[in-house]
C-alpha cells in the first residue's frame, strides 16, 4: 500500500549543483538545457508571483498535429522507474530547501552595508538555484521544454506560479503515459506469453492477472481525454475536472483489482513454490531487456501504486492553484473522490486478512470466564504480545523476589482487550476482558531498574463489572510506549496531532522505504512526510502521515528530520488546504447529526 504527504512531484529537484540530472543522465532528450525560455535567475517570491489572471493567459495555442503521439512516444520510462526518480528528487528537494533557508537576522549585532549584502546575495543565489532546480529535474520532458511551448513564446506571458502549475498538471499527464506503457508491457510480455500460459490453468490466470484488461482500458480512456484537453490548448486549462469525472465513472476497476490482491499474492507464491516450470518461465521473461531488470511482481502491483500516486499528483496541483478559483474546486473534488477510492482499496485488502486472523486467534482461545464471540466484521487486531504482570505489594522484600512478575498475554482489538495466560501448544486461557473504550493507562514514575518500563493499566469495568488495575512491565521503553499508545489511542502524546492546526511540530521525511512488521507500525514510502507525535530513546517514532493522517510506529533510521521551521509550516499549510473539503464535509455531517438529536 502506498502509500504519502502533500507531494512535490511537479517539482522534482536536486540537492546541489551539479543536479542529479547531470550526475545520472537517463535519456538525453529528458535533460534540461538552460536557455532564455527558463524563468530568470532572480525568480520572484510566491508573494510577488500571483498566478496569471485569465485575461493575461493566451486565448488558444492549439497543439500541432501528432504532437501528442510524439509526446507519448518519447515517454520511455517505465512507471516503476518514474516513481523511483520522482521520489528521490522530492527528497533532494526538501534537503535543498533546508540548506537554502535564510538564517534569522540578529538585531543586536549591527553590520556594515558590505557585510550585510554578502550573505543576502549568497542567499539569493542559493534561492535562485533552488527555483531553477524546481523546474529542471523532472523524470520526463517538462512542459516548458516542449518545442511547441518554446516556439509559441507563451513563457514570456505566464507568471512563474502559473508555469509551476502547468508543470504539475503536465506531470500528471506524462506519468499516466508511463503507467499505461508499463501496463501494456505486463499484458503483452507476461499475460500473453505462450510459455507462461502453458504453465498455469485459466482459473490461475484469473487469480494472477485479475481484471487488468479493464484497468488498461480505463487508463487508455483517461489518456484519450487528457490528449483532447492538451490538443485544445498547449496552456492546459485544467486536468482535475477530467480526473474527477473518471474517478466517479471509471476508476472503480482499481478497487476490484486491489481487493483481489490477497488472492493474487497467495496464488503467485504457491505457483512459485510448487510449480518449477512457472518459476522458470517467469525468470526467463524477467531477463528480457524490455523489463529493465524489474521483477514480474513489480508489474502486478502497478494499479494500486497508480491510484495512490494519482491522489498525490492532484494534491500537488491543489497546492499551486489560486484559492477560491474554479481550478481549486475541481482539484478538491478530484482529491475527495480519489481519497474514497484509495480508502476502499485499503479496506478491501485488509478485510479478508483481518477476518482470517480473527478466525485463527479464536481457535487458540479458552475462556476461564464467560466466553466472548471474537469474530466480527467490524473488529480487527491492533496488537498482541506478552508483558509481565506485577503481583503483590511493592515492598523491598517483594522487589527482591523472583515471584514479583508473572507473564500475561494480551490480545488488543480495535474495540476489545483480552488478558490471557499462555498455555502449552500455543493456546491461551482468557481470564479478563474489557472494552477498549474503558481502558486508561498511566506511566509509572522511574523507581529504579526493577520498575523500569512499568506502566499502569486500569480497566474501568472488567469482565466482573468492576474496576481493576494491572501493573505491567515491558522489555524496553519503546515497547512500553507502543502498548500505551495502542491501548488508549487518544492519550496525550509528546507533540500535537495535525488536527490541532498548530503550524509547527517536529517533522520527518522517509528516506528509506519501510514495511510494517506489526499491526501498530506504519509502512512508509520514499518521500512520505510525517508529523512526529512521540518518540523513544531507543530509536522508535510515533508519527502521523500528512497526506492521509494515518498513524503508527516506525524506526527513526528510515527517516530524516526537517529542520527548517518555515518548511515545516509550509508543509502543514498545504496539508490543511488539501483536506479543507474533507473538514467542511465533516462539519456538515456534525451539524446534521446535531439537528437530528435536537429533533
XYZ file of C-alpha atoms in Angstrom:
599
model
C 0.000 0.000 0.000
C 1.303 3.106 -0.729
C 1.333 4.707 0.282
C 2.043 9.971 1.235
C 2.107 13.671 2.231
C 1.470 16.615 0.027
C 3.535 15.683 -2.988
C 6.013 17.804 -4.868
C 6.077 15.589 -7.936
C 5.820 18.539 -10.250
C 8.910 19.991 -8.597
C 11.486 17.223 -8.686
C 14.800 18.677 -7.618
C 18.427 18.019 -6.971
C 20.316 18.993 -3.882
C 23.338 20.932 -5.083
C 24.735 21.781 -8.499
C 25.539 19.736 -10.472
C 21.985 18.440 -10.313
C 21.131 14.715 -10.191
C 20.067 15.028 -13.791
C 23.634 15.886 -14.701
C 25.063 13.181 -12.490
C 22.711 10.466 -13.650
C 21.508 11.131 -17.196
C 18.922 8.540 -18.173
C 17.647 9.731 -21.510
C 19.271 12.576 -23.407
C 16.019 14.104 -24.539
C 14.815 14.431 -20.938
C 17.699 16.618 -19.822
C 17.042 20.301 -19.456
C 19.054 22.810 -21.481
C 19.044 26.206 -19.869
C 18.146 28.997 -22.257
C 16.157 32.178 -22.407
C 12.864 30.292 -22.088
C 13.584 29.425 -18.445
C 12.486 31.635 -15.589
C 15.215 34.185 -14.821
C 17.674 33.510 -12.049
C 16.094 36.130 -9.812
C 12.750 34.398 -9.672
C 10.246 36.476 -7.691
C 8.908 35.110 -4.464
C 5.487 33.414 -4.403
C 4.008 36.557 -2.875
C 5.241 38.614 -5.844
C 4.250 35.973 -8.384
C 0.500 35.886 -8.235
C -0.951 33.404 -10.682
C -1.569 34.792 -14.126
C -5.022 36.304 -14.470
C -7.402 34.830 -17.066
C -7.074 37.979 -19.141
C -3.302 37.540 -19.303
C -3.475 33.900 -20.423
C -3.160 33.265 -24.151
C -6.556 32.549 -25.656
C -5.713 29.437 -27.686
C -2.438 27.765 -28.549
C -3.615 24.576 -30.300
C -1.189 21.673 -30.336
C 0.247 20.806 -33.769
C -0.927 17.605 -35.433
C 0.560 14.380 -33.985
C 2.328 16.268 -31.190
C 0.536 14.090 -28.646
C 1.718 10.863 -30.283
C 5.245 12.254 -30.318
C 4.999 13.159 -26.646
C 3.718 9.724 -25.636
C 6.333 8.032 -27.803
C 9.097 9.915 -26.013
C 7.997 8.736 -22.573
C 10.490 5.907 -22.306
C 10.466 5.418 -18.546
C 8.536 2.515 -17.156
C 6.263 3.590 -14.330
C 8.400 1.905 -11.684
C 11.398 3.959 -12.845
C 9.328 7.126 -12.859
C 8.231 6.607 -9.254
C 11.765 5.947 -8.037
C 13.156 9.022 -9.789
C 10.313 11.265 -8.709
C 10.501 10.361 -5.018
C 14.296 10.593 -4.905
C 14.123 14.070 -6.449
C 11.453 15.030 -3.941
C 13.706 14.026 -1.048
C 16.582 16.000 -2.532
C 14.261 18.988 -2.961
C 13.472 19.141 0.724
C 17.138 18.759 1.634
C 17.937 21.692 -0.621
C 15.149 23.745 0.922
C 16.683 23.212 4.359
C 20.101 24.262 3.059
C 18.722 27.330 1.307
C 16.815 28.569 4.344
C 17.649 32.190 5.135
C 19.365 32.471 8.534
C 17.477 34.602 11.073
C 18.731 38.151 11.497
C 20.213 39.142 14.859
C 19.264 42.772 15.607
C 21.815 43.025 18.427
C 24.754 42.759 16.038
C 24.752 45.671 13.570
C 26.613 45.143 10.298
C 28.052 47.359 7.658
C 26.323 47.545 4.261
C 29.139 45.459 2.764
C 28.782 42.782 5.446
C 25.003 42.814 5.122
C 24.958 42.449 1.357
C 27.278 39.461 1.198
C 25.121 36.802 2.936
C 21.957 38.240 1.395
C 23.474 37.939 -2.087
C 24.624 34.393 -1.293
C 21.113 33.512 -0.094
C 19.541 34.958 -3.239
C 21.976 32.969 -5.347
C 21.090 29.767 -3.489
C 17.390 30.566 -3.720
C 17.564 31.196 -7.470
C 19.416 27.903 -7.896
C 16.623 26.239 -5.945
C 13.996 27.902 -8.171
C 15.721 26.694 -11.333
C 16.105 23.183 -9.986
C 12.426 23.157 -9.104
C 11.703 23.290 -12.808
C 14.557 21.323 -14.321
C 14.860 17.838 -12.922
C 11.641 16.039 -13.638
C 11.844 12.444 -14.759
C 10.167 13.404 -18.051
C 10.133 16.224 -20.565
C 8.981 19.373 -18.853
C 6.045 21.303 -20.223
C 8.202 24.403 -20.698
C 10.774 22.352 -22.645
C 8.326 21.254 -25.336
C 9.299 22.741 -28.729
C 5.709 23.908 -29.192
C 5.849 25.867 -25.939
C 9.217 27.415 -26.741
C 8.139 28.400 -30.239
C 4.883 29.924 -29.007
C 6.701 32.360 -26.670
C 3.916 31.756 -24.162
C 6.531 31.608 -21.388
C 7.011 35.366 -21.707
C 3.320 35.869 -20.910
C 2.862 33.480 -17.993
C 3.825 34.249 -14.411
C 6.263 31.789 -12.726
C 3.499 30.440 -10.444
C 1.344 29.575 -13.462
C 4.314 27.821 -15.077
C 4.709 25.711 -11.931
C 1.024 24.833 -12.134
C 1.383 23.875 -15.800
C 4.304 21.618 -14.888
C 2.284 19.939 -12.127
C -0.637 19.254 -14.478
C 1.704 18.124 -17.241
C 3.397 15.647 -14.901
C 0.052 14.040 -14.178
C -0.311 13.514 -17.928
C 3.182 12.163 -18.596
C 3.126 9.888 -15.561
C -0.164 8.400 -16.774
C 1.508 7.731 -20.128
C 4.381 5.981 -18.332
C 1.913 3.940 -16.290
C -0.006 2.970 -19.437
C 3.267 1.858 -21.013
C 4.062 -0.432 -18.043
C 0.526 -1.870 -18.035
C 0.790 -2.749 -21.710
C 4.090 -4.485 -21.035
C 2.501 -6.500 -18.201
C -0.159 -7.758 -20.599
C 1.807 -8.220 -23.821
C 5.006 -9.605 -22.291
C 3.717 -11.613 -19.315
C -0.008 -12.255 -19.531
C 0.032 -13.128 -23.249
C 3.276 -15.117 -23.085
C 2.715 -18.601 -24.557
C 5.410 -20.069 -22.326
C 3.865 -18.646 -19.161
C 0.303 -19.532 -20.117
C 1.361 -23.136 -20.734
C 2.322 -23.468 -17.050
C -0.949 -22.299 -15.439
C -4.666 -23.058 -15.684
C -7.219 -20.427 -16.822
C -8.503 -20.057 -13.256
C -4.941 -19.392 -12.042
C -4.517 -16.832 -14.813
C -7.541 -15.012 -13.429
C -6.111 -15.074 -9.899
C -2.755 -13.705 -11.088
C -3.940 -11.023 -13.519
C -7.445 -10.293 -12.182
C -9.210 -7.570 -14.230
C -6.029 -5.953 -15.536
C -7.519 -5.689 -19.059
C -10.257 -3.437 -17.655
C -7.631 -1.404 -15.832
C -5.706 -0.956 -19.090
C -8.849 0.133 -20.944
C -9.581 2.634 -18.140
C -6.084 4.111 -18.383
C -6.371 4.366 -22.166
C -9.731 6.152 -21.929
C -8.270 8.524 -19.362
C -5.277 9.279 -21.560
C -7.507 9.989 -24.568
C -9.435 12.624 -22.611
C -6.191 14.175 -21.394
C -4.969 14.163 -25.003
C -8.041 16.035 -26.154
C -7.539 18.669 -23.459
C -3.876 19.051 -24.431
C -4.754 19.449 -28.114
C -7.277 22.184 -27.315
C -4.604 24.428 -25.880
C -0.934 23.963 -25.079
C -1.559 26.066 -21.993
C -3.548 23.464 -20.071
C -6.718 24.914 -18.579
C -7.291 22.099 -16.073
C -6.891 18.339 -15.658
C -8.547 17.784 -12.283
C -12.024 18.051 -13.783
C -11.112 15.121 -16.045
C -9.663 13.217 -13.074
C -12.889 13.796 -11.150
C -15.133 12.512 -13.964
C -13.042 9.371 -14.420
C -12.765 8.766 -10.667
C -16.559 8.869 -10.359
C -17.407 6.889 -13.512
C -14.492 4.580 -14.364
C -11.863 4.152 -11.637
C -13.918 1.590 -9.732
C -11.977 -1.095 -11.647
C -8.990 -0.229 -9.443
C -10.909 -1.227 -6.309
C -11.754 -4.589 -7.884
C -8.127 -5.225 -8.831
C -6.703 -4.217 -5.461
C -9.318 -6.150 -3.465
C -8.203 -9.289 -5.327
C -4.611 -8.670 -4.225
C -4.806 -11.191 -1.375
C -5.825 -13.962 -3.794
C -3.201 -12.758 -6.267
C -0.303 -12.861 -3.801
C -1.354 -16.232 -2.425
C -1.683 -17.804 -5.887
C 1.614 -16.291 -7.046
C 3.570 -17.581 -4.020
C 2.029 -21.023 -4.340
C 2.904 -21.276 -8.029
C 6.485 -20.186 -7.399
C 6.897 -22.790 -4.649
C 5.085 -25.715 -6.199
C 5.487 -25.368 -9.974
C 9.092 -25.197 -11.242
C 8.006 -24.654 -14.863
C 6.087 -21.500 -13.829
C 9.068 -20.238 -11.825
C 11.406 -20.828 -14.791
C 9.040 -19.098 -17.228
C 8.801 -16.007 -15.019
C 12.585 -15.887 -14.539
C 13.090 -16.156 -18.305
C 10.631 -13.331 -19.047
C 12.197 -11.087 -16.401
C 15.613 -11.306 -18.106
C 14.262 -9.658 -21.268
C 15.777 -6.150 -21.639
C 12.294 -4.732 -22.135
C 11.681 -5.244 -18.398
C 14.679 -3.044 -17.484
C 15.675 -5.527 -14.762
C 12.331 -5.152 -12.967
C 10.620 -8.244 -11.484
C 7.228 -9.558 -12.559
C 5.796 -8.731 -9.121
C 6.548 -5.013 -9.609
C 4.221 -5.008 -12.622
C 1.440 -6.786 -10.752
C 1.197 -4.064 -8.077
C 1.070 -1.180 -10.586
C -2.686 -0.400 -10.313
C -2.654 0.204 -6.566
C 0.529 2.246 -6.825
C -1.072 4.364 -9.530
C -4.344 5.177 -7.812
C -2.409 6.252 -4.717
C 0.106 8.272 -6.719
C -2.655 9.938 -8.723
C -4.090 11.287 -5.488
C -0.692 12.790 -4.624
C -0.373 14.371 -8.068
C -3.747 16.035 -7.585
C -2.590 17.241 -4.154
C 0.456 18.768 -5.808
C -1.766 20.609 -8.288
C -4.037 21.761 -5.485
C -1.165 23.497 -3.684
C -0.482 25.589 -6.805
C -3.933 26.708 -7.962
C -5.489 30.026 -6.978
C -7.517 29.879 -3.763
C -11.223 30.287 -4.416
C -10.849 29.562 -8.133
C -12.721 27.031 -10.276
C -9.495 25.061 -10.609
C -9.266 24.777 -6.834
C -12.857 23.497 -6.714
C -12.194 20.819 -9.341
C -8.937 19.807 -7.623
C -10.704 19.435 -4.270
C -13.470 17.370 -5.888
C -10.966 15.123 -7.647
C -8.950 14.672 -4.472
C -12.050 13.768 -2.465
C -13.084 11.069 -4.983
C -9.563 9.646 -5.180
C -9.407 9.607 -1.375
C -12.584 7.490 -1.354
C -11.092 5.084 -3.893
C -7.811 4.712 -2.003
C -9.720 4.123 1.235
C -11.889 1.495 -0.491
C -8.753 -0.194 -1.842
C -7.123 -0.257 1.604
C -10.277 -1.564 3.254
C -10.654 -4.252 0.605
C -7.113 -5.507 1.096
C -7.434 -5.534 4.875
C -10.884 -7.087 5.109
C -10.008 -10.658 4.151
C -6.717 -10.822 6.064
C -8.382 -9.393 9.189
C -11.193 -11.954 9.095
C -8.756 -14.816 8.609
C -6.674 -13.529 11.510
C -9.703 -13.421 13.829
C -10.653 -16.983 12.897
C -7.104 -18.129 13.610
C -6.990 -16.367 17.001
C -10.388 -17.681 18.114
C -9.200 -21.258 17.592
C -6.421 -20.726 20.179
C -8.596 -19.247 22.955
C -10.039 -20.930 26.037
C -12.230 -18.862 28.341
C -11.838 -19.231 32.098
C -14.659 -16.680 32.324
C -17.815 -16.191 30.293
C -16.838 -16.570 26.632
C -16.881 -13.608 24.252
C -17.513 -14.020 20.487
C -14.356 -12.834 18.733
C -15.237 -12.923 15.039
C -16.934 -9.753 13.832
C -16.827 -7.818 10.558
C -16.203 -4.606 12.484
C -13.328 -5.975 14.572
C -9.632 -6.337 13.851
C -6.427 -6.996 15.764
C -4.341 -3.972 16.750
C -1.592 -5.578 18.817
C -0.704 -8.782 20.621
C 2.170 -9.866 22.805
C 3.465 -10.834 26.219
C 4.085 -8.482 29.116
C 4.996 -9.089 32.755
C 2.279 -8.505 35.354
C 3.442 -7.249 38.730
C 1.794 -9.063 41.649
C 1.852 -8.391 45.379
C 2.684 -5.215 47.320
C 5.682 -3.170 46.206
C 7.943 -3.626 49.236
C 11.710 -4.052 49.318
C 11.137 -7.726 50.036
C 8.832 -8.383 47.077
C 11.099 -6.384 44.775
C 13.882 -8.870 45.519
C 11.815 -11.973 44.926
C 11.579 -13.661 41.557
C 7.810 -14.056 42.017
C 7.190 -10.343 41.669
C 6.257 -10.699 37.976
C 4.300 -13.303 36.079
C 3.735 -13.403 32.303
C 0.435 -12.200 30.844
C -0.502 -12.297 27.158
C -2.615 -9.513 25.641
C -4.820 -9.544 22.546
C -5.850 -5.965 21.770
C -8.554 -5.417 19.165
C -9.967 -2.101 17.977
C -12.863 -2.473 20.447
C -11.802 -5.137 22.943
C -8.933 -6.272 25.190
C -8.327 -9.890 26.225
C -5.897 -10.701 29.068
C -4.699 -14.294 28.882
C -2.427 -16.860 30.405
C -0.376 -18.744 27.834
C -0.972 -22.498 27.757
C 1.096 -25.294 26.153
C 0.636 -25.752 22.416
C 0.191 -22.057 21.574
C -3.137 -21.822 23.342
C -4.337 -19.012 25.603
C -6.652 -19.024 28.623
C -8.641 -15.780 28.866
C -9.054 -14.572 32.465
C -10.214 -10.970 31.966
C -11.920 -8.853 29.287
C -12.625 -5.134 28.879
C -13.978 -2.813 26.216
C -11.184 -0.721 24.729
C -13.099 2.475 25.445
C -12.953 1.659 29.181
C -9.149 1.438 29.369
C -6.840 4.013 30.948
C -3.032 3.948 31.111
C -0.508 5.782 33.226
C 3.277 5.732 33.069
C 4.908 4.787 36.358
C 7.486 7.228 37.625
C 11.029 5.914 37.480
C 11.665 3.877 40.638
C 14.868 2.052 39.812
C 15.882 -0.688 37.447
C 13.332 -3.229 38.691
C 10.411 -0.943 37.905
C 11.818 0.458 34.665
C 9.344 0.348 31.755
C 6.423 -0.410 34.097
C 3.034 1.190 33.394
C -0.413 1.030 34.968
C -3.367 -0.330 33.014
C -6.742 0.488 34.571
C -9.906 -1.306 33.475
C -12.822 0.946 34.422
C -15.047 -2.087 34.057
C -13.726 -5.619 33.612
C -15.455 -8.932 32.993
C -16.789 -8.911 36.595
C -18.238 -5.410 36.077
C -15.872 -3.723 38.477
C -12.775 -1.531 38.202
C -9.457 -3.345 38.231
C -5.833 -2.235 37.902
C -2.853 -4.094 36.426
C 0.804 -3.101 36.675
C 2.568 -4.270 33.537
C 6.263 -4.326 32.666
C 7.630 -4.155 29.102
C 11.080 -5.195 27.922
C 12.001 -1.721 26.625
C 10.858 1.883 26.627
C 9.630 1.648 23.031
C 7.570 -1.480 23.791
C 6.010 0.240 26.800
C 5.103 3.390 24.846
C 3.771 1.356 21.928
C 1.476 -0.598 24.232
C 0.280 2.553 25.968
C -0.440 4.271 22.640
C -2.330 1.241 21.319
C -4.348 0.646 24.483
C -5.544 4.257 24.727
C -5.319 5.896 21.297
C -6.430 9.339 22.487
C -3.877 9.575 25.296
C -1.751 12.699 25.206
C 1.377 12.383 23.088
C 4.509 14.455 23.418
C 3.637 16.527 20.345
C 0.293 17.542 18.843
C -1.700 15.965 16.020
C -2.343 17.580 12.631
C -5.963 18.144 13.640
C -4.809 20.613 16.311
C -3.967 23.003 13.443
C -0.726 24.034 15.131
C 1.610 25.390 12.468
C 4.801 23.879 13.830
C 5.607 20.403 15.013
C 8.633 18.112 14.587
C 8.554 16.657 11.075
C 10.439 13.929 9.239
C 10.548 12.625 5.694
C 11.044 8.992 4.730
C 14.384 8.321 3.026
C 14.244 4.507 3.100
C 11.037 2.534 2.427
C 9.721 0.613 5.413
C 7.250 -2.286 5.525
C 5.407 -2.637 8.824
C 6.189 -5.762 10.827
C 3.403 -5.445 13.425
C -0.163 -4.074 13.352
C 0.732 -0.893 15.265
C 3.502 0.029 12.815
C 3.183 2.258 9.748
C 4.501 1.270 6.323
C 6.360 4.154 4.710
C 7.182 5.041 1.123
C 10.001 7.261 -0.031
C 9.329 10.982 0.486
C 6.425 10.444 2.900
C 6.067 13.458 5.204
C 5.110 12.834 8.829
C 4.420 14.829 11.949
C 6.241 13.373 14.939
C 3.785 12.716 17.789
C 6.098 10.803 20.121
C 9.483 9.109 20.158
C 11.512 6.828 22.372
C 15.119 6.861 23.496
C 15.750 3.525 21.787
C 15.006 4.719 18.260
C 11.261 4.435 17.542
C 8.973 7.230 16.350
C 5.192 7.514 16.543
C 4.151 9.601 13.561
C 1.149 10.876 11.626
C 1.466 10.948 7.823
C 0.401 14.294 6.406
C -1.358 13.197 3.238
C -3.759 10.676 4.798
C -3.326 11.220 8.578
C -2.575 7.534 9.158
C -0.652 6.915 12.389
C 1.827 4.307 13.504
C 5.315 3.488 14.779
C 8.436 3.231 12.635
C 12.206 3.147 13.254
C 13.858 6.561 13.241
C 16.631 5.203 10.985
C 14.355 5.232 7.904
C 13.631 8.961 8.198
C 15.444 12.261 8.473
C 14.270 15.357 10.295
C 13.140 18.520 8.503
C 14.984 21.187 10.439
C 13.672 24.435 8.960
C 10.575 25.790 10.699
C 9.342 27.659 7.611
C 9.420 24.466 5.540
C 7.520 22.573 8.241
C 4.927 25.335 8.414
C 4.517 25.361 4.636
C 4.040 21.593 4.580
C 1.297 21.856 7.203
C -0.449 24.731 5.434
C -0.532 22.678 2.233
C -1.884 19.722 4.216
C -4.674 21.871 5.728
C -5.591 23.223 2.309
C -5.732 19.765 0.728
C -8.078 18.485 3.430
C -10.187 21.648 3.519
C -13.060 19.971 1.655
C -12.954 16.951 3.951
C -13.127 19.194 7.027
C -16.125 21.128 5.691
C -17.995 17.941 4.794
C -17.329 16.555 8.296
C -18.667 19.767 9.823
C -21.823 19.431 7.720
C -22.250 15.876 8.968
C -21.853 17.057 12.569
C -24.456 19.804 12.040
C -26.894 17.287 10.544
C -26.286 14.941 13.479
C -26.920 17.789 15.910
C -30.186 18.771 14.234
C -31.406 15.160 14.349
C -30.524 14.994 18.052
C -32.482 18.175 18.793
C -35.482 16.797 16.914
